[in-house]
PDB file of N, CA and C in Angstrom:
ATOM      1  N   MET G   1      89.532  -4.897  24.079  1.00  0.00           N
ATOM      2  CA  MET G   1      88.604  -5.825  24.034  1.00  0.00           C
ATOM      3  C   MET G   1      88.842  -6.742  25.256  1.00  0.00           C
ATOM      4  N   SER G   2      87.772  -6.996  25.772  1.00  0.00           N
ATOM      5  CA  SER G   2      87.887  -7.680  27.071  1.00  0.00           C
ATOM      6  C   SER G   2      87.808  -9.307  26.824  1.00  0.00           C
ATOM      7  N   ASN G   3      88.027 -10.270  27.416  1.00  0.00           N
ATOM      8  CA  ASN G   3      88.251 -11.603  27.343  1.00  0.00           C
ATOM      9  C   ASN G   3      86.495 -11.965  27.123  1.00  0.00           C
ATOM     10  N   GLN G   4      85.705 -11.167  27.677  1.00  0.00           N
ATOM     11  CA  GLN G   4      84.344 -11.697  27.442  1.00  0.00           C
ATOM     12  C   GLN G   4      83.727 -11.286  25.982  1.00  0.00           C
ATOM     13  N   ASP G   5      84.390 -10.069  25.571  1.00  0.00           N
ATOM     14  CA  ASP G   5      84.099  -9.859  24.127  1.00  0.00           C
ATOM     15  C   ASP G   5      84.586 -10.770  23.091  1.00  0.00           C
ATOM     16  N   LEU G   6      85.786 -11.081  23.473  1.00  0.00           N
ATOM     17  CA  LEU G   6      86.729 -12.360  22.454  1.00  0.00           C
ATOM     18  C   LEU G   6      85.729 -13.545  22.623  1.00  0.00           C
ATOM     19  N   LEU G   7      85.479 -14.027  23.637  1.00  0.00           N
ATOM     20  CA  LEU G   7      84.624 -15.158  23.826  1.00  0.00           C
ATOM     21  C   LEU G   7      83.233 -15.317  23.050  1.00  0.00           C
ATOM     22  N   PHE G   8      82.653 -14.106  23.138  1.00  0.00           N
ATOM     23  CA  PHE G   8      81.250 -13.917  22.452  1.00  0.00           C
ATOM     24  C   PHE G   8      81.724 -13.974  20.998  1.00  0.00           C
ATOM     25  N   GLN G   9      82.570 -13.354  20.204  1.00  0.00           N
ATOM     26  CA  GLN G   9      82.875 -13.545  19.154  1.00  0.00           C
ATOM     27  C   GLN G   9      83.139 -14.609  18.685  1.00  0.00           C
ATOM     28  N   GLU G  10      83.978 -15.578  19.318  1.00  0.00           N
ATOM     29  CA  GLU G  10      84.047 -16.977  18.921  1.00  0.00           C
ATOM     30  C   GLU G  10      83.065 -17.681  18.822  1.00  0.00           C
ATOM     31  N   LYS G  11      82.103 -17.411  20.083  1.00  0.00           N
ATOM     32  CA  LYS G  11      80.770 -18.196  20.050  1.00  0.00           C
ATOM     33  C   LYS G  11      80.036 -17.830  18.920  1.00  0.00           C
ATOM     34  N   VAL G  12      80.118 -16.640  18.328  1.00  0.00           N
ATOM     35  CA  VAL G  12      79.300 -16.316  17.321  1.00  0.00           C
ATOM     36  C   VAL G  12      79.798 -16.760  15.896  1.00  0.00           C
ATOM     37  N   LEU G  13      80.878 -16.950  15.928  1.00  0.00           N
ATOM     38  CA  LEU G  13      81.659 -17.702  14.711  1.00  0.00           C
ATOM     39  C   LEU G  13      81.628 -19.099  14.833  1.00  0.00           C
ATOM     40  N   ALA G  14      81.391 -19.648  15.912  1.00  0.00           N
ATOM     41  CA  ALA G  14      81.402 -21.213  15.707  1.00  0.00           C
ATOM     42  C   ALA G  14      79.768 -21.294  15.514  1.00  0.00           C
ATOM     43  N   TYR G  15      78.909 -20.581  15.934  1.00  0.00           N
ATOM     44  CA  TYR G  15      77.408 -20.900  15.687  1.00  0.00           C
ATOM     45  C   TYR G  15      77.386 -20.700  14.079  1.00  0.00           C
ATOM     46  N   LYS G  16      77.865 -19.582  13.678  1.00  0.00           N
ATOM     47  CA  LYS G  16      77.889 -19.515  12.126  1.00  0.00           C
ATOM     48  C   LYS G  16      78.653 -20.583  11.364  1.00  0.00           C
ATOM     49  N   ASP G  17      79.702 -21.161  11.635  1.00  0.00           N
ATOM     50  CA  ASP G  17      80.379 -22.298  10.817  1.00  0.00           C
ATOM     51  C   ASP G  17      79.433 -23.669  11.403  1.00  0.00           C
ATOM     52  N   LEU G  18      78.711 -23.912  12.384  1.00  0.00           N
ATOM     53  CA  LEU G  18      78.167 -25.187  12.604  1.00  0.00           C
ATOM     54  C   LEU G  18      76.596 -25.140  11.546  1.00  0.00           C
ATOM     55  N   ILE G  19      75.983 -23.845  11.737  1.00  0.00           N
ATOM     56  CA  ILE G  19      74.928 -23.698  10.894  1.00  0.00           C
ATOM     57  C   ILE G  19      75.261 -23.753   9.494  1.00  0.00           C
ATOM     58  N   PHE G  20      76.373 -23.013   9.018  1.00  0.00           N
ATOM     59  CA  PHE G  20      76.828 -23.309   7.548  1.00  0.00           C
ATOM     60  C   PHE G  20      76.875 -24.730   7.258  1.00  0.00           C
ATOM     61  N   HIS G  21      77.516 -25.769   7.820  1.00  0.00           N
ATOM     62  CA  HIS G  21      77.689 -26.966   7.685  1.00  0.00           C
ATOM     63  C   HIS G  21      76.584 -27.775   7.535  1.00  0.00           C
ATOM     64  N   VAL G  22      75.498 -27.607   8.590  1.00  0.00           N
ATOM     65  CA  VAL G  22      74.367 -28.422   8.443  1.00  0.00           C
ATOM     66  C   VAL G  22      73.577 -27.892   7.202  1.00  0.00           C
ATOM     67  N   ASN G  23      73.720 -26.394   6.932  1.00  0.00           N
ATOM     68  CA  ASN G  23      72.786 -25.992   5.807  1.00  0.00           C
ATOM     69  C   ASN G  23      73.355 -26.648   4.410  1.00  0.00           C
ATOM     70  N   TYR G  24      74.808 -26.675   4.495  1.00  0.00           N
ATOM     71  CA  TYR G  24      75.265 -27.324   3.161  1.00  0.00           C
ATOM     72  C   TYR G  24      75.106 -28.693   3.004  1.00  0.00           C
ATOM     73  N   ILE G  25      74.960 -29.273   4.170  1.00  0.00           N
ATOM     74  CA  ILE G  25      74.707 -30.841   3.989  1.00  0.00           C
ATOM     75  C   ILE G  25      73.072 -30.845   3.580  1.00  0.00           C
ATOM     76  N   PHE G  26      71.924 -30.166   3.974  1.00  0.00           N
ATOM     77  CA  PHE G  26      70.864 -30.234   3.574  1.00  0.00           C
ATOM     78  C   PHE G  26      70.722 -29.987   1.851  1.00  0.00           C
ATOM     79  N   GLU G  27      71.330 -28.885   1.736  1.00  0.00           N
ATOM     80  CA  GLU G  27      71.258 -28.247   0.204  1.00  0.00           C
ATOM     81  C   GLU G  27      71.910 -29.484  -0.689  1.00  0.00           C
ATOM     82  N   SER G  28      73.124 -29.970  -0.345  1.00  0.00           N
ATOM     83  CA  SER G  28      73.547 -31.084  -1.042  1.00  0.00           C
ATOM     84  C   SER G  28      72.620 -32.330  -1.063  1.00  0.00           C
ATOM     85  N   PHE G  29      71.889 -32.704   0.007  1.00  0.00           N
ATOM     86  CA  PHE G  29      71.065 -33.958  -0.017  1.00  0.00           C
ATOM     87  C   PHE G  29      70.064 -33.450  -1.012  1.00  0.00           C
ATOM     88  N   TYR G  30      69.189 -32.105  -0.669  1.00  0.00           N
ATOM     89  CA  TYR G  30      68.328 -31.941  -1.792  1.00  0.00           C
ATOM     90  C   TYR G  30      68.693 -31.985  -3.263  1.00  0.00           C
ATOM     91  N   ASP G  31      69.697 -31.580  -3.375  1.00  0.00           N
ATOM     92  CA  ASP G  31      70.250 -31.644  -4.846  1.00  0.00           C
ATOM     93  C   ASP G  31      70.382 -32.885  -5.289  1.00  0.00           C
ATOM     94  N   LEU G  32      70.738 -33.675  -4.507  1.00  0.00           N
ATOM     95  CA  LEU G  32      70.983 -35.202  -4.877  1.00  0.00           C
ATOM     96  C   LEU G  32      69.425 -35.660  -5.107  1.00  0.00           C
ATOM     97  N   MET G  33      68.825 -35.425  -4.227  1.00  0.00           N
ATOM     98  CA  MET G  33      67.114 -35.567  -4.276  1.00  0.00           C
ATOM     99  C   MET G  33      66.493 -35.148  -5.767  1.00  0.00           C
ATOM    100  N   GLU G  34      67.011 -34.008  -5.977  1.00  0.00           N
ATOM    101  CA  GLU G  34      66.570 -33.817  -7.553  1.00  0.00           C
ATOM    102  C   GLU G  34      67.200 -34.593  -8.553  1.00  0.00           C
ATOM    103  N   GLU G  35      68.322 -34.852  -8.262  1.00  0.00           N
ATOM    104  CA  GLU G  35      68.773 -35.907  -9.440  1.00  0.00           C
ATOM    105  C   GLU G  35      68.103 -37.081  -9.589  1.00  0.00           C
ATOM    106  N   MET G  36      67.749 -37.479  -8.371  1.00  0.00           N
ATOM    107  CA  MET G  36      67.138 -38.907  -8.343  1.00  0.00           C
ATOM    108  C   MET G  36      65.792 -38.854  -9.110  1.00  0.00           C
ATOM    109  N   LEU G  37      65.244 -37.867  -8.680  1.00  0.00           N
ATOM    110  CA  LEU G  37      63.965 -37.526  -9.653  1.00  0.00           C
ATOM    111  C   LEU G  37      64.138 -37.537 -11.064  1.00  0.00           C
ATOM    112  N   ASP G  38      65.117 -36.794 -11.371  1.00  0.00           N
ATOM    113  CA  ASP G  38      65.359 -36.694 -12.713  1.00  0.00           C
ATOM    114  C   ASP G  38      65.886 -37.930 -13.674  1.00  0.00           C
ATOM    115  N   HIS G  39      66.438 -38.777 -12.701  1.00  0.00           N
ATOM    116  CA  HIS G  39      67.203 -39.977 -13.104  1.00  0.00           C
ATOM    117  C   HIS G  39      66.389 -40.745 -13.923  1.00  0.00           C
ATOM    118  N   GLU G  40      66.974 -41.217 -15.349  1.00  0.00           N
ATOM    119  CA  GLU G  40      66.313 -41.884 -16.144  1.00  0.00           C
ATOM    120  C   GLU G  40      66.958 -43.369 -16.362  1.00  0.00           C
ATOM    121  N   GLY G  41      67.977 -43.586 -15.872  1.00  0.00           N
ATOM    122  CA  GLY G  41      68.674 -44.849 -16.089  1.00  0.00           C
ATOM    123  C   GLY G  41      68.160 -46.099 -15.141  1.00  0.00           C
ATOM    124  N   SER G  42      68.671 -47.044 -15.086  1.00  0.00           N
ATOM    125  CA  SER G  42      68.387 -47.980 -14.319  1.00  0.00           C
ATOM    126  C   SER G  42      68.804 -47.919 -12.881  1.00  0.00           C
ATOM    127  N   ASN G  43      68.250 -48.912 -12.086  1.00  0.00           N
ATOM    128  CA  ASN G  43      68.363 -48.818 -10.710  1.00  0.00           C
ATOM    129  C   ASN G  43      69.645 -49.357 -10.500  1.00  0.00           C
ATOM    130  N   VAL G  44      70.434 -50.221 -11.089  1.00  0.00           N
ATOM    131  CA  VAL G  44      71.907 -50.366 -11.023  1.00  0.00           C
ATOM    132  C   VAL G  44      72.895 -49.068 -11.257  1.00  0.00           C
ATOM    133  N   LYS G  45      72.375 -48.335 -12.412  1.00  0.00           N
ATOM    134  CA  LYS G  45      73.178 -47.164 -12.431  1.00  0.00           C
ATOM    135  C   LYS G  45      73.141 -46.256 -11.351  1.00  0.00           C
ATOM    136  N   TRP G  46      71.736 -46.216 -10.832  1.00  0.00           N
ATOM    137  CA  TRP G  46      71.606 -45.427  -9.899  1.00  0.00           C
ATOM    138  C   TRP G  46      72.420 -45.488  -8.621  1.00  0.00           C
ATOM    139  N   GLU G  47      72.266 -46.902  -8.211  1.00  0.00           N
ATOM    140  CA  GLU G  47      72.976 -47.468  -7.165  1.00  0.00           C
ATOM    141  C   GLU G  47      74.411 -47.273  -7.095  1.00  0.00           C
ATOM    142  N   LYS G  48      74.949 -47.472  -8.333  1.00  0.00           N
ATOM    143  CA  LYS G  48      76.395 -46.809  -8.450  1.00  0.00           C
ATOM    144  C   LYS G  48      76.801 -45.527  -8.083  1.00  0.00           C
ATOM    145  N   PHE G  49      75.960 -44.702  -8.617  1.00  0.00           N
ATOM    146  CA  PHE G  49      76.388 -43.342  -8.605  1.00  0.00           C
ATOM    147  C   PHE G  49      75.941 -42.915  -7.236  1.00  0.00           C
ATOM    148  N   LEU G  50      74.968 -43.606  -6.401  1.00  0.00           N
ATOM    149  CA  LEU G  50      74.752 -43.277  -5.051  1.00  0.00           C
ATOM    150  C   LEU G  50      75.887 -43.876  -4.254  1.00  0.00           C
ATOM    151  N   ASN G  51      76.323 -44.799  -4.436  1.00  0.00           N
ATOM    152  CA  ASN G  51      77.545 -45.367  -3.556  1.00  0.00           C
ATOM    153  C   ASN G  51      78.747 -44.327  -3.970  1.00  0.00           C
ATOM    154  N   LYS G  52      79.225 -43.907  -5.137  1.00  0.00           N
ATOM    155  CA  LYS G  52      79.944 -42.597  -5.004  1.00  0.00           C
ATOM    156  C   LYS G  52      79.885 -41.394  -4.527  1.00  0.00           C
ATOM    157  N   GLU G  53      78.585 -40.916  -4.556  1.00  0.00           N
ATOM    158  CA  GLU G  53      78.122 -39.975  -3.661  1.00  0.00           C
ATOM    159  C   GLU G  53      78.305 -40.054  -2.125  1.00  0.00           C
ATOM    160  N   SER G  54      77.932 -41.427  -1.734  1.00  0.00           N
ATOM    161  CA  SER G  54      78.008 -41.641  -0.348  1.00  0.00           C
ATOM    162  C   SER G  54      79.362 -40.969   0.331  1.00  0.00           C
ATOM    163  N   GLU G  55      80.504 -41.273  -0.491  1.00  0.00           N
ATOM    164  CA  GLU G  55      81.678 -40.737   0.166  1.00  0.00           C
ATOM    165  C   GLU G  55      81.808 -39.026   0.275  1.00  0.00           C
ATOM    166  N   TYR G  56      81.199 -38.666  -0.604  1.00  0.00           N
ATOM    167  CA  TYR G  56      81.131 -37.257  -0.456  1.00  0.00           C
ATOM    168  C   TYR G  56      80.401 -36.770   0.556  1.00  0.00           C
ATOM    169  N   TYR G  57      79.339 -37.333   0.840  1.00  0.00           N
ATOM    170  CA  TYR G  57      78.291 -36.887   1.994  1.00  0.00           C
ATOM    171  C   TYR G  57      78.841 -37.209   3.563  1.00  0.00           C
ATOM    172  N   ASN G  58      79.408 -38.236   3.182  1.00  0.00           N
ATOM    173  CA  ASN G  58      80.518 -38.713   4.520  1.00  0.00           C
ATOM    174  C   ASN G  58      81.202 -37.743   4.826  1.00  0.00           C
ATOM    175  N   SER G  59      82.016 -37.179   3.845  1.00  0.00           N
ATOM    176  CA  SER G  59      82.853 -36.284   4.062  1.00  0.00           C
ATOM    177  C   SER G  59      82.416 -34.980   4.642  1.00  0.00           C
ATOM    178  N   LEU G  60      81.417 -34.442   4.031  1.00  0.00           N
ATOM    179  CA  LEU G  60      80.499 -33.389   4.659  1.00  0.00           C
ATOM    180  C   LEU G  60      80.279 -33.544   6.247  1.00  0.00           C
ATOM    181  N   VAL G  61      79.835 -34.751   6.535  1.00  0.00           N
ATOM    182  CA  VAL G  61      79.555 -34.906   7.832  1.00  0.00           C
ATOM    183  C   VAL G  61      80.718 -35.061   8.719  1.00  0.00           C
ATOM    184  N   ALA G  62      81.745 -35.592   8.093  1.00  0.00           N
ATOM    185  CA  ALA G  62      83.148 -35.537   9.130  1.00  0.00           C
ATOM    186  C   ALA G  62      83.381 -34.059   9.150  1.00  0.00           C
ATOM    187  N   ASP G  63      83.437 -33.287   8.310  1.00  0.00           N
ATOM    188  CA  ASP G  63      83.783 -31.741   8.381  1.00  0.00           C
ATOM    189  C   ASP G  63      82.887 -31.279   9.520  1.00  0.00           C
ATOM    190  N   LEU G  64      81.674 -31.539   9.741  1.00  0.00           N
ATOM    191  CA  LEU G  64      80.665 -30.886  10.486  1.00  0.00           C
ATOM    192  C   LEU G  64      81.272 -31.325  12.066  1.00  0.00           C
ATOM    193  N   TYR G  65      81.483 -32.555  11.956  1.00  0.00           N
ATOM    194  CA  TYR G  65      81.768 -33.230  13.475  1.00  0.00           C
ATOM    195  C   TYR G  65      83.178 -32.829  13.629  1.00  0.00           C
ATOM    196  N   LYS G  66      84.128 -32.223  13.038  1.00  0.00           N
ATOM    197  CA  LYS G  66      85.495 -31.688  13.267  1.00  0.00           C
ATOM    198  C   LYS G  66      84.946 -30.260  13.923  1.00  0.00           C
ATOM    199  N   SER G  67      84.195 -29.846  12.949  1.00  0.00           N
ATOM    200  CA  SER G  67      83.692 -28.261  13.610  1.00  0.00           C
ATOM    201  C   SER G  67      83.088 -28.508  15.242  1.00  0.00           C
ATOM    202  N   ILE G  68      82.114 -29.467  15.330  1.00  0.00           N
ATOM    203  CA  ILE G  68      81.762 -29.630  16.521  1.00  0.00           C
ATOM    204  C   ILE G  68      82.679 -29.847  17.544  1.00  0.00           C
ATOM    205  N   PHE G  69      83.525 -30.807  17.160  1.00  0.00           N
ATOM    206  CA  PHE G  69      84.682 -31.201  18.102  1.00  0.00           C
ATOM    207  C   PHE G  69      85.457 -29.916  18.898  1.00  0.00           C
ATOM    208  N   LYS G  70      85.828 -29.094  17.755  1.00  0.00           N
ATOM    209  CA  LYS G  70      86.568 -27.692  18.066  1.00  0.00           C
ATOM    210  C   LYS G  70      85.696 -26.890  18.898  1.00  0.00           C
ATOM    211  N   VAL G  71      84.510 -27.012  18.952  1.00  0.00           N
ATOM    212  CA  VAL G  71      83.875 -25.706  20.055  1.00  0.00           C
ATOM    213  C   VAL G  71      83.077 -26.390  20.910  1.00  0.00           C
ATOM    214  N   GLN G  72      82.817 -27.699  21.244  1.00  0.00           N
ATOM    215  CA  GLN G  72      82.002 -28.119  22.041  1.00  0.00           C
ATOM    216  C   GLN G  72      82.314 -27.798  23.372  1.00  0.00           C
ATOM    217  N   SER G  73      83.523 -27.257  23.764  1.00  0.00           N
ATOM    218  CA  SER G  73      83.455 -26.794  25.160  1.00  0.00           C
ATOM    219  C   SER G  73      82.735 -25.614  25.481  1.00  0.00           C
ATOM    220  N   PHE G  74      82.392 -24.901  24.567  1.00  0.00           N
ATOM    221  CA  PHE G  74      81.993 -23.419  24.829  1.00  0.00           C
ATOM    222  C   PHE G  74      80.468 -23.312  24.002  1.00  0.00           C
ATOM    223  N   ILE G  75      80.143 -24.374  23.465  1.00  0.00           N
ATOM    224  CA  ILE G  75      78.662 -23.953  22.973  1.00  0.00           C
ATOM    225  C   ILE G  75      77.589 -25.102  23.483  1.00  0.00           C
ATOM    226  N   ASP G  76      76.455 -24.549  23.540  1.00  0.00           N
ATOM    227  CA  ASP G  76      75.515 -25.426  24.056  1.00  0.00           C
ATOM    228  C   ASP G  76      75.276 -26.530  23.611  1.00  0.00           C
ATOM    229  N   LYS G  77      75.073 -27.700  24.526  1.00  0.00           N
ATOM    230  CA  LYS G  77      75.026 -28.988  24.138  1.00  0.00           C
ATOM    231  C   LYS G  77      73.895 -29.593  23.393  1.00  0.00           C
ATOM    232  N   SER G  78      72.668 -28.836  23.723  1.00  0.00           N
ATOM    233  CA  SER G  78      71.597 -29.042  22.992  1.00  0.00           C
ATOM    234  C   SER G  78      71.551 -28.715  21.621  1.00  0.00           C
ATOM    235  N   PHE G  79      72.275 -27.795  21.465  1.00  0.00           N
ATOM    236  CA  PHE G  79      72.504 -27.031  19.873  1.00  0.00           C
ATOM    237  C   PHE G  79      73.335 -28.181  19.131  1.00  0.00           C
ATOM    238  N   LEU G  80      74.458 -28.604  19.864  1.00  0.00           N
ATOM    239  CA  LEU G  80      75.461 -29.597  19.266  1.00  0.00           C
ATOM    240  C   LEU G  80      74.658 -30.824  18.861  1.00  0.00           C
ATOM    241  N   LYS G  81      73.820 -31.347  19.946  1.00  0.00           N
ATOM    242  CA  LYS G  81      73.072 -32.571  19.670  1.00  0.00           C
ATOM    243  C   LYS G  81      72.291 -32.347  18.535  1.00  0.00           C
ATOM    244  N   LYS G  82      71.438 -31.228  18.419  1.00  0.00           N
ATOM    245  CA  LYS G  82      70.569 -30.852  17.047  1.00  0.00           C
ATOM    246  C   LYS G  82      71.490 -30.806  15.679  1.00  0.00           C
ATOM    247  N   CYS G  83      72.559 -30.304  15.813  1.00  0.00           N
ATOM    248  CA  CYS G  83      73.574 -30.244  14.604  1.00  0.00           C
ATOM    249  C   CYS G  83      73.836 -31.602  14.227  1.00  0.00           C
ATOM    250  N   ARG G  84      74.327 -32.660  14.971  1.00  0.00           N
ATOM    251  CA  ARG G  84      74.445 -33.936  14.937  1.00  0.00           C
ATOM    252  C   ARG G  84      73.274 -34.730  14.342  1.00  0.00           C
ATOM    253  N   SER G  85      71.899 -34.273  14.982  1.00  0.00           N
ATOM    254  CA  SER G  85      70.994 -35.388  14.301  1.00  0.00           C
ATOM    255  C   SER G  85      70.392 -34.797  13.112  1.00  0.00           C
ATOM    256  N   ALA G  86      70.527 -33.252  12.774  1.00  0.00           N
ATOM    257  CA  ALA G  86      70.177 -32.869  11.542  1.00  0.00           C
ATOM    258  C   ALA G  86      71.117 -33.250  10.396  1.00  0.00           C
ATOM    259  N   ALA G  87      72.252 -33.260  10.692  1.00  0.00           N
ATOM    260  CA  ALA G  87      73.599 -33.774   9.696  1.00  0.00           C
ATOM    261  C   ALA G  87      73.086 -35.377   9.337  1.00  0.00           C
ATOM    262  N   ALA G  88      72.763 -36.162  10.462  1.00  0.00           N
ATOM    263  CA  ALA G  88      72.581 -37.621  10.137  1.00  0.00           C
ATOM    264  C   ALA G  88      71.394 -38.125   9.462  1.00  0.00           C
ATOM    265  N   ALA G  89      70.194 -37.204   9.717  1.00  0.00           N
ATOM    266  CA  ALA G  89      69.091 -37.432   9.063  1.00  0.00           C
ATOM    267  C   ALA G  89      68.874 -37.620   7.837  1.00  0.00           C
ATOM    268  N   PRO G  90      69.286 -36.892   6.744  1.00  0.00           N
ATOM    269  CA  PRO G  90      69.538 -36.906   5.418  1.00  0.00           C
ATOM    270  C   PRO G  90      70.410 -38.298   5.053  1.00  0.00           C
ATOM    271  N   LEU G  91      71.295 -38.516   5.622  1.00  0.00           N
ATOM    272  CA  LEU G  91      72.290 -39.334   5.423  1.00  0.00           C
ATOM    273  C   LEU G  91      71.689 -40.791   5.528  1.00  0.00           C
ATOM    274  N   HIS G  92      70.854 -40.792   6.837  1.00  0.00           N
ATOM    275  CA  HIS G  92      70.386 -42.135   7.212  1.00  0.00           C
ATOM    276  C   HIS G  92      69.021 -42.317   6.295  1.00  0.00           C
ATOM    277  N   ARG G  93      68.577 -41.162   5.745  1.00  0.00           N
ATOM    278  CA  ARG G  93      67.226 -41.495   4.975  1.00  0.00           C
ATOM    279  C   ARG G  93      67.738 -42.125   3.522  1.00  0.00           C
ATOM    280  N   MET G  94      68.910 -41.613   3.131  1.00  0.00           N
ATOM    281  CA  MET G  94      69.315 -41.720   1.761  1.00  0.00           C
ATOM    282  C   MET G  94      70.272 -43.101   1.752  1.00  0.00           C
ATOM    283  N   PHE G  95      70.945 -43.457   2.825  1.00  0.00           N
ATOM    284  CA  PHE G  95      71.765 -44.478   2.380  1.00  0.00           C
ATOM    285  C   PHE G  95      71.380 -45.778   3.546  1.00  0.00           C
ATOM    286  N   ILE G  96      70.461 -45.573   4.346  1.00  0.00           N
ATOM    287  CA  ILE G  96      70.193 -46.695   5.259  1.00  0.00           C
ATOM    288  C   ILE G  96      68.707 -47.296   4.912  1.00  0.00           C
ATOM    289  N   ASP G  97      67.946 -46.212   4.533  1.00  0.00           N
ATOM    290  CA  ASP G  97      66.494 -46.612   4.238  1.00  0.00           C
ATOM    291  C   ASP G  97      66.425 -46.676   2.707  1.00  0.00           C
ATOM    292  N   LYS G  98      67.008 -47.398   2.240  1.00  0.00           N
ATOM    293  CA  LYS G  98      66.895 -47.676   0.764  1.00  0.00           C
ATOM    294  C   LYS G  98      65.757 -48.396   0.139  1.00  0.00           C
ATOM    295  N   ASN G  99      65.158 -49.045   1.092  1.00  0.00           N
ATOM    296  CA  ASN G  99      63.844 -49.820   0.821  1.00  0.00           C
ATOM    297  C   ASN G  99      62.799 -48.913   0.721  1.00  0.00           C
TER     298      ASN G  99
END
């Protein structure tokens, strides 16, 4: 196997890993949105639950950023930027735009 073949394989694995992380963040976000729609308790209970969940979602984004850091030298910069913004969008919507 040549070095180019190995580099190509590494790139493919890196893209798969990044896409997995972004997809998982979105799936988790929409699972949380379903829980919100089904929530029958008070706003205070929901706020407490959401604060606990924020730690989990922050860890998901941290894992994505770790993966980005590992591969940023050989993956397209515009793709990495899209991954960052895709991961930040649901979190911003969920925890910043509470009003």
